[in-house]
Each structure stands twice: as structure tokens, then as C-alpha cells.
Amino acid sequence: WIIYGSPYMSTTRAKFNKALQLNGSSYIRTAHLFDLSNEPFSAECFFSPSAVTGSKFIMSLMDDNFTTLYSVYLNADVLTLQKTNFTASHTWTGNDELANISAAPVSAGEIHYCAMFGDTSNLYLQLDNTVVAASAGINPDSYKCSVGVIFTPYATLTSFIFAGTVSEFRLKKLSTIPAALTVPTAQFSLDADTLSLLHFNGWGVIL
């Protein structure tokens, strides 16, 4: 993982122990590619926004050709899953909203759990214990991931950088797609299916 800006670990609005404090100009992302083409997967974290205005990106997955981006972001107080498309020369060609959870608005200062999970046929967005199905699955490919920012093939879109805290991040393979992910009641665990795990307390792992 690569750190941009000046995020720091804090006990403020931390779900477990500590959280990564993002100030709207800092974020993290990885140059490592994770193969999500053959098995179901989940990407999950706890987050707490400082405010619920504008579009702020919590986590995203960008394919290795920089042509397809999947993002979980806040559209004001609505958690949204979006697919963004680029040409081979990295020209933006449009966004496709795949799902949103408008029935369960996000509150500023509150700690929420969010996840996207599924496979190439079915993809889901989860906020706390509410799950909605996306209109399409994920493209079979390998992906880089980011936390706190939209992962783009060009200059960082600073107006979309998340401000608040992120507690825990885990990317893992799933044996089957559940109706909903179980919201963890303790720090995310490391198992044989974990691809990347960050506790934001000074320890993380990429497998």
C-alpha cells in the first residue's frame, strides 16, 4: 500500500482500537493486483464521514488496464456503487450506477459498515445490515484497490477524496455468495482466503 498526503491513525471514531484519519486530501492505494476473475470476493470496511455532502469515495477497484473502475462512494448521505468506464487511452466515457441504498441514509460522525461483494454474474452493495443487488456483476479481471479516493488512471480528483475515518479494510475471496455479509464485531480476521487486510493500527498484510 502507498500513502498519499498525511493520513494518521487515531482513536477518534474508531470501530476497534484505532482508525485511519483522512482529512479530505489524504488516501491510500495499492500497486498490487488482485485476481478477482474466478471466485466470489468481498471488499469491506468500517467508515465514519465527517460530513455527508457532495460525492466522497470510500473504496474502489481499478482493473489492470485502467479501463474499468468499481467504486463505493457517498452521494451526499446515500451509499452508492458505481462502475466507471475508460477507453484504452484512459479517456473517461461515462458512469453506470449499479446500486444505491437510499432507504438507509448515512449519518455524519456515525460509524458504518460497508461492503461490495459478489462475482462476475452477481454483485451486491451492503450498508450495515442492508443489502441491495447491483444491476451487473464485476468484469473478470485483476484489480488494484484504494481507500479514501477514486482510483483513476489520471490525476487524482481531489474534490472526491473522503474526509473522516476508516476502521479496517479487507479484501478476500468467498467460497459462496451469501445473502449478506456478517458485520464483524471484532477486528477483521486473517484467514487463507484473505487477499489484503489493514487494521490501521500499524499493521497490514497483502497475500
mmCIF file of C-alpha atoms in Angstrom:
data_model
loop_
_atom_site.group_PDB
_atom_site.id
_atom_site.type_symbol
_atom_site.label_atom_id
_atom_site.label_comp_id
_atom_site.label_asym_id
_atom_site.label_seq_id
_atom_site.Cartn_x
_atom_site.Cartn_y
_atom_site.Cartn_z
ATOM 1 C CA TRP A 1 0.000 0.000 0.000
ATOM 2 C CA ILE A 2 1.133 3.544 -0.816
ATOM 3 C CA ILE A 3 0.237 6.501 1.413
ATOM 4 C CA TYR A 4 -0.633 9.872 -0.114
ATOM 5 C CA GLY A 5 -0.959 13.090 1.853
ATOM 6 C CA SER A 6 -0.844 12.953 5.639
ATOM 7 C CA PRO A 7 -3.318 10.397 6.984
ATOM 8 C CA TYR A 8 -2.733 9.343 10.569
ATOM 9 C CA MET A 9 -4.008 6.758 12.999
ATOM 10 C CA SER A 10 -6.434 7.984 15.615
ATOM 11 C CA THR A 11 -8.767 6.667 18.292
ATOM 12 C CA THR A 12 -11.400 9.182 17.184
ATOM 13 C CA ARG A 13 -14.457 7.428 15.733
ATOM 14 C CA ALA A 14 -12.547 4.138 15.570
ATOM 15 C CA LYS A 15 -14.561 0.945 15.446
ATOM 16 C CA PHE A 16 -11.817 -1.141 17.030
ATOM 17 C CA ASN A 17 -8.737 0.274 18.715
ATOM 18 C CA LYS A 18 -7.646 2.813 16.057
ATOM 19 C CA ALA A 19 -8.833 4.206 12.714
ATOM 20 C CA LEU A 20 -7.191 5.888 9.746
ATOM 21 C CA GLN A 21 -7.994 9.589 9.877
ATOM 22 C CA LEU A 22 -8.426 11.105 6.407
ATOM 23 C CA ASN A 23 -8.666 14.872 6.076
ATOM 24 C CA GLY A 24 -10.011 15.212 2.547
ATOM 25 C CA SER A 25 -6.569 15.397 0.928
ATOM 26 C CA SER A 26 -5.038 12.067 2.004
ATOM 27 C CA TYR A 27 -5.702 8.488 0.944
ATOM 28 C CA ILE A 28 -4.037 5.128 0.389
ATOM 29 C CA ARG A 29 -3.909 2.761 -2.567
ATOM 30 C CA THR A 30 -2.024 -0.293 -3.716
ATOM 31 C CA ALA A 31 0.002 -1.051 -6.828
ATOM 32 C CA HIS A 32 -0.564 -4.759 -6.198
ATOM 33 C CA LEU A 33 -3.019 -6.592 -8.467
ATOM 34 C CA PHE A 34 -5.598 -8.979 -7.020
ATOM 35 C CA ASP A 35 -7.186 -11.562 -9.316
ATOM 36 C CA LEU A 36 -10.983 -11.409 -8.898
ATOM 37 C CA SER A 37 -11.852 -13.228 -12.119
ATOM 38 C CA ASN A 38 -12.508 -16.777 -10.934
ATOM 39 C CA GLU A 39 -14.065 -16.663 -7.465
ATOM 40 C CA PRO A 40 -16.553 -14.571 -5.494
ATOM 41 C CA PHE A 41 -14.948 -11.785 -3.458
ATOM 42 C CA SER A 42 -15.730 -9.161 -0.872
ATOM 43 C CA ALA A 43 -14.231 -5.733 -0.151
ATOM 44 C CA GLU A 44 -15.325 -4.318 3.193
ATOM 45 C CA CYS A 45 -14.534 -1.647 5.753
ATOM 46 C CA PHE A 46 -15.933 0.488 8.552
ATOM 47 C CA PHE A 47 -16.131 4.218 7.850
ATOM 48 C CA SER A 48 -17.323 7.389 9.540
ATOM 49 C CA PRO A 49 -17.746 10.535 7.408
ATOM 50 C CA SER A 50 -17.051 13.965 8.805
ATOM 51 C CA ALA A 51 -19.911 15.303 6.670
ATOM 52 C CA VAL A 52 -22.437 13.932 4.172
ATOM 53 C CA THR A 53 -22.209 16.450 1.332
ATOM 54 C CA GLY A 54 -21.050 16.040 -2.249
ATOM 55 C CA SER A 55 -19.551 12.835 -3.669
ATOM 56 C CA LYS A 56 -16.892 11.217 -1.473
ATOM 57 C CA PHE A 57 -15.242 7.915 -2.385
ATOM 58 C CA ILE A 58 -14.695 5.301 0.315
ATOM 59 C CA MET A 59 -13.063 2.469 -1.646
ATOM 60 C CA SER A 60 -12.563 1.478 -5.264
ATOM 61 C CA LEU A 61 -11.217 -1.276 -7.515
ATOM 62 C CA MET A 62 -9.464 -0.440 -10.801
ATOM 63 C CA ASP A 63 -8.637 -3.124 -13.356
ATOM 64 C CA ASP A 64 -5.069 -3.653 -14.561
ATOM 65 C CA ASN A 65 -5.755 -1.972 -17.924
ATOM 66 C CA PHE A 66 -7.233 1.164 -16.301
ATOM 67 C CA THR A 67 -10.433 0.786 -18.310
ATOM 68 C CA THR A 68 -12.972 -0.227 -15.633
ATOM 69 C CA LEU A 69 -13.406 1.151 -12.123
ATOM 70 C CA TYR A 70 -15.817 -0.027 -9.412
ATOM 71 C CA SER A 71 -16.343 2.425 -6.553
ATOM 72 C CA VAL A 72 -18.284 2.565 -3.320
ATOM 73 C CA TYR A 73 -18.925 6.204 -2.531
ATOM 74 C CA LEU A 74 -21.228 8.588 -0.723
ATOM 75 C CA ASN A 75 -23.548 10.671 -2.867
ATOM 76 C CA ALA A 76 -24.440 13.058 -0.041
ATOM 77 C CA ASP A 77 -25.870 10.570 2.525
ATOM 78 C CA VAL A 78 -26.589 7.750 0.055
ATOM 79 C CA LEU A 79 -24.121 4.863 -0.263
ATOM 80 C CA THR A 80 -23.707 4.112 -3.966
ATOM 81 C CA LEU A 81 -21.933 1.511 -6.099
ATOM 82 C CA GLN A 82 -20.732 2.832 -9.440
ATOM 83 C CA LYS A 83 -18.916 1.487 -12.478
ATOM 84 C CA THR A 84 -16.782 3.997 -14.384
ATOM 85 C CA ASN A 85 -15.620 3.287 -17.919
ATOM 86 C CA PHE A 86 -12.467 4.446 -19.724
ATOM 87 C CA THR A 87 -11.063 3.865 -23.193
ATOM 88 C CA ALA A 88 -7.744 2.082 -23.753
ATOM 89 C CA SER A 89 -6.121 5.530 -23.878
ATOM 90 C CA HIS A 90 -7.660 6.334 -20.453
ATOM 91 C CA THR A 91 -10.347 8.713 -21.670
ATOM 92 C CA TRP A 92 -13.404 8.775 -19.414
ATOM 93 C CA THR A 93 -16.516 7.579 -21.260
ATOM 94 C CA GLY A 94 -19.172 7.600 -18.538
ATOM 95 C CA ASN A 95 -20.507 6.218 -15.265
ATOM 96 C CA ASP A 96 -23.030 3.457 -14.645
ATOM 97 C CA GLU A 97 -24.742 3.481 -11.257
ATOM 98 C CA LEU A 98 -25.107 -0.171 -10.292
ATOM 99 C CA ALA A 99 -26.808 0.168 -6.906
ATOM 100 C CA ASN A 100 -27.598 2.575 -4.088
ATOM 101 C CA ILE A 101 -29.060 2.324 -0.592
ATOM 102 C CA SER A 102 -31.218 5.421 -0.328
ATOM 103 C CA ALA A 103 -33.547 3.766 2.202
ATOM 104 C CA ALA A 104 -30.773 3.721 4.817
ATOM 105 C CA PRO A 105 -29.037 7.123 4.822
ATOM 106 C CA VAL A 106 -25.528 7.524 6.193
ATOM 107 C CA SER A 107 -25.056 9.839 9.168
ATOM 108 C CA ALA A 108 -22.088 12.150 9.671
ATOM 109 C CA GLY A 109 -19.999 11.203 12.681
ATOM 110 C CA GLU A 110 -21.501 7.720 12.928
ATOM 111 C CA ILE A 111 -19.516 4.547 12.238
ATOM 112 C CA HIS A 112 -20.978 2.440 9.421
ATOM 113 C CA TYR A 113 -20.023 -0.871 7.833
ATOM 114 C CA CYS A 114 -19.953 -1.107 4.045
ATOM 115 C CA ALA A 115 -19.059 -3.774 1.511
ATOM 116 C CA MET A 116 -19.283 -4.756 -2.110
ATOM 117 C CA PHE A 117 -19.292 -8.462 -2.767
ATOM 118 C CA GLY A 118 -20.173 -10.959 -5.475
ATOM 119 C CA ASP A 119 -18.721 -12.296 -8.696
ATOM 120 C CA THR A 120 -18.867 -11.821 -12.460
ATOM 121 C CA SER A 121 -22.588 -12.630 -12.522
ATOM 122 C CA ASN A 122 -23.916 -11.011 -9.346
ATOM 123 C CA LEU A 123 -22.673 -8.049 -7.354
ATOM 124 C CA TYR A 124 -24.078 -6.597 -4.129
ATOM 125 C CA LEU A 125 -23.738 -3.429 -2.064
ATOM 126 C CA GLN A 126 -24.106 -3.582 1.719
ATOM 127 C CA LEU A 127 -24.504 -0.817 4.309
ATOM 128 C CA ASP A 128 -24.591 -2.111 7.868
ATOM 129 C CA ASN A 129 -27.205 -4.899 7.585
ATOM 130 C CA THR A 130 -28.953 -3.600 4.449
ATOM 131 C CA VAL A 131 -28.074 -5.277 1.130
ATOM 132 C CA VAL A 132 -29.131 -4.388 -2.416
ATOM 133 C CA ALA A 133 -28.334 -6.192 -5.647
ATOM 134 C CA ALA A 134 -26.375 -4.399 -8.350
ATOM 135 C CA SER A 135 -27.575 -4.328 -11.943
ATOM 136 C CA ALA A 136 -24.490 -6.215 -13.185
ATOM 137 C CA GLY A 137 -21.604 -8.340 -11.929
ATOM 138 C CA ILE A 138 -17.953 -7.367 -11.886
ATOM 139 C CA ASN A 139 -15.832 -7.751 -15.015
ATOM 140 C CA PRO A 140 -13.494 -10.781 -14.809
ATOM 141 C CA ASP A 141 -10.082 -9.217 -14.245
ATOM 142 C CA SER A 142 -7.349 -8.348 -11.768
ATOM 143 C CA TYR A 143 -7.759 -5.171 -9.739
ATOM 144 C CA LYS A 144 -5.825 -2.646 -7.728
ATOM 145 C CA CYS A 145 -7.648 -1.067 -4.826
ATOM 146 C CA SER A 146 -7.768 2.250 -2.993
ATOM 147 C CA VAL A 147 -9.249 3.554 0.250
ATOM 148 C CA GLY A 148 -10.458 7.128 0.608
ATOM 149 C CA VAL A 149 -10.249 8.127 -3.045
ATOM 150 C CA ILE A 150 -11.472 7.225 -6.517
ATOM 151 C CA PHE A 151 -8.754 5.179 -8.277
ATOM 152 C CA THR A 152 -8.276 6.873 -11.656
ATOM 153 C CA PRO A 153 -5.734 6.470 -14.470
ATOM 154 C CA TYR A 154 -5.093 10.198 -14.432
ATOM 155 C CA ALA A 155 -4.717 12.977 -11.876
ATOM 156 C CA THR A 156 -6.403 12.416 -8.518
ATOM 157 C CA LEU A 157 -9.832 14.044 -8.319
ATOM 158 C CA THR A 158 -9.224 15.914 -5.092
ATOM 159 C CA SER A 159 -12.823 17.100 -4.670
ATOM 160 C CA PHE A 160 -13.929 13.471 -4.262
ATOM 161 C CA ILE A 161 -11.444 12.459 -1.533
ATOM 162 C CA PHE A 162 -13.169 11.114 1.568
ATOM 163 C CA ALA A 163 -12.921 13.045 4.835
ATOM 164 C CA GLY A 164 -13.461 11.076 8.023
ATOM 165 C CA THR A 165 -12.206 7.812 9.461
ATOM 166 C CA VAL A 166 -11.815 4.308 8.061
ATOM 167 C CA SER A 167 -11.537 1.425 10.532
ATOM 168 C CA GLU A 168 -10.377 -1.833 8.997
ATOM 169 C CA PHE A 169 -10.235 -2.825 5.325
ATOM 170 C CA ARG A 170 -10.311 -6.356 3.994
ATOM 171 C CA LEU A 171 -10.328 -7.824 0.503
ATOM 172 C CA LYS A 172 -10.923 -11.565 0.426
ATOM 173 C CA LYS A 173 -12.154 -14.473 -1.632
ATOM 174 C CA LEU A 174 -15.512 -16.082 -0.814
ATOM 175 C CA SER A 175 -16.420 -19.738 -1.284
ATOM 176 C CA THR A 176 -20.060 -18.789 -1.941
ATOM 177 C CA ILE A 177 -22.038 -15.567 -2.182
ATOM 178 C CA PRO A 178 -24.104 -15.044 0.991
ATOM 179 C CA ALA A 179 -27.394 -13.190 1.225
ATOM 180 C CA ALA A 180 -25.484 -10.676 3.367
ATOM 181 C CA LEU A 181 -22.059 -10.424 4.933
ATOM 182 C CA THR A 182 -21.951 -10.724 8.708
ATOM 183 C CA VAL A 183 -20.985 -7.369 10.184
ATOM 184 C CA PRO A 184 -17.844 -8.088 12.241
ATOM 185 C CA THR A 185 -17.971 -7.458 15.974
ATOM 186 C CA ALA A 186 -14.177 -7.580 16.337
ATOM 187 C CA GLN A 187 -11.182 -6.676 14.196
ATOM 188 C CA PHE A 188 -11.238 -8.356 10.785
ATOM 189 C CA SER A 189 -9.569 -11.746 10.929
ATOM 190 C CA LEU A 190 -6.839 -13.131 8.707
ATOM 191 C CA ASP A 191 -7.572 -16.455 7.024
ATOM 192 C CA ALA A 192 -6.492 -18.446 3.991
ATOM 193 C CA ASP A 193 -8.925 -16.544 1.746
ATOM 194 C CA THR A 194 -7.727 -13.062 2.730
ATOM 195 C CA LEU A 195 -6.052 -11.117 -0.073
ATOM 196 C CA SER A 196 -5.356 -7.904 1.815
ATOM 197 C CA LEU A 197 -6.065 -6.827 5.384
ATOM 198 C CA LEU A 198 -5.491 -3.473 7.075
ATOM 199 C CA HIS A 199 -6.265 -2.757 10.730
ATOM 200 C CA PHE A 200 -4.950 0.840 10.611
ATOM 201 C CA ASN A 201 -3.154 0.296 13.900
ATOM 202 C CA GLY A 202 0.293 -0.050 12.326
ATOM 203 C CA TRP A 203 -0.181 -3.492 10.806
ATOM 204 C CA GLY A 204 -1.393 -4.756 7.442
ATOM 205 C CA VAL A 205 -0.757 -7.600 5.070
ATOM 206 C CA ILE A 206 -1.001 -8.348 1.343
ATOM 207 C CA LEU A 207 -1.142 -12.020 0.463
#
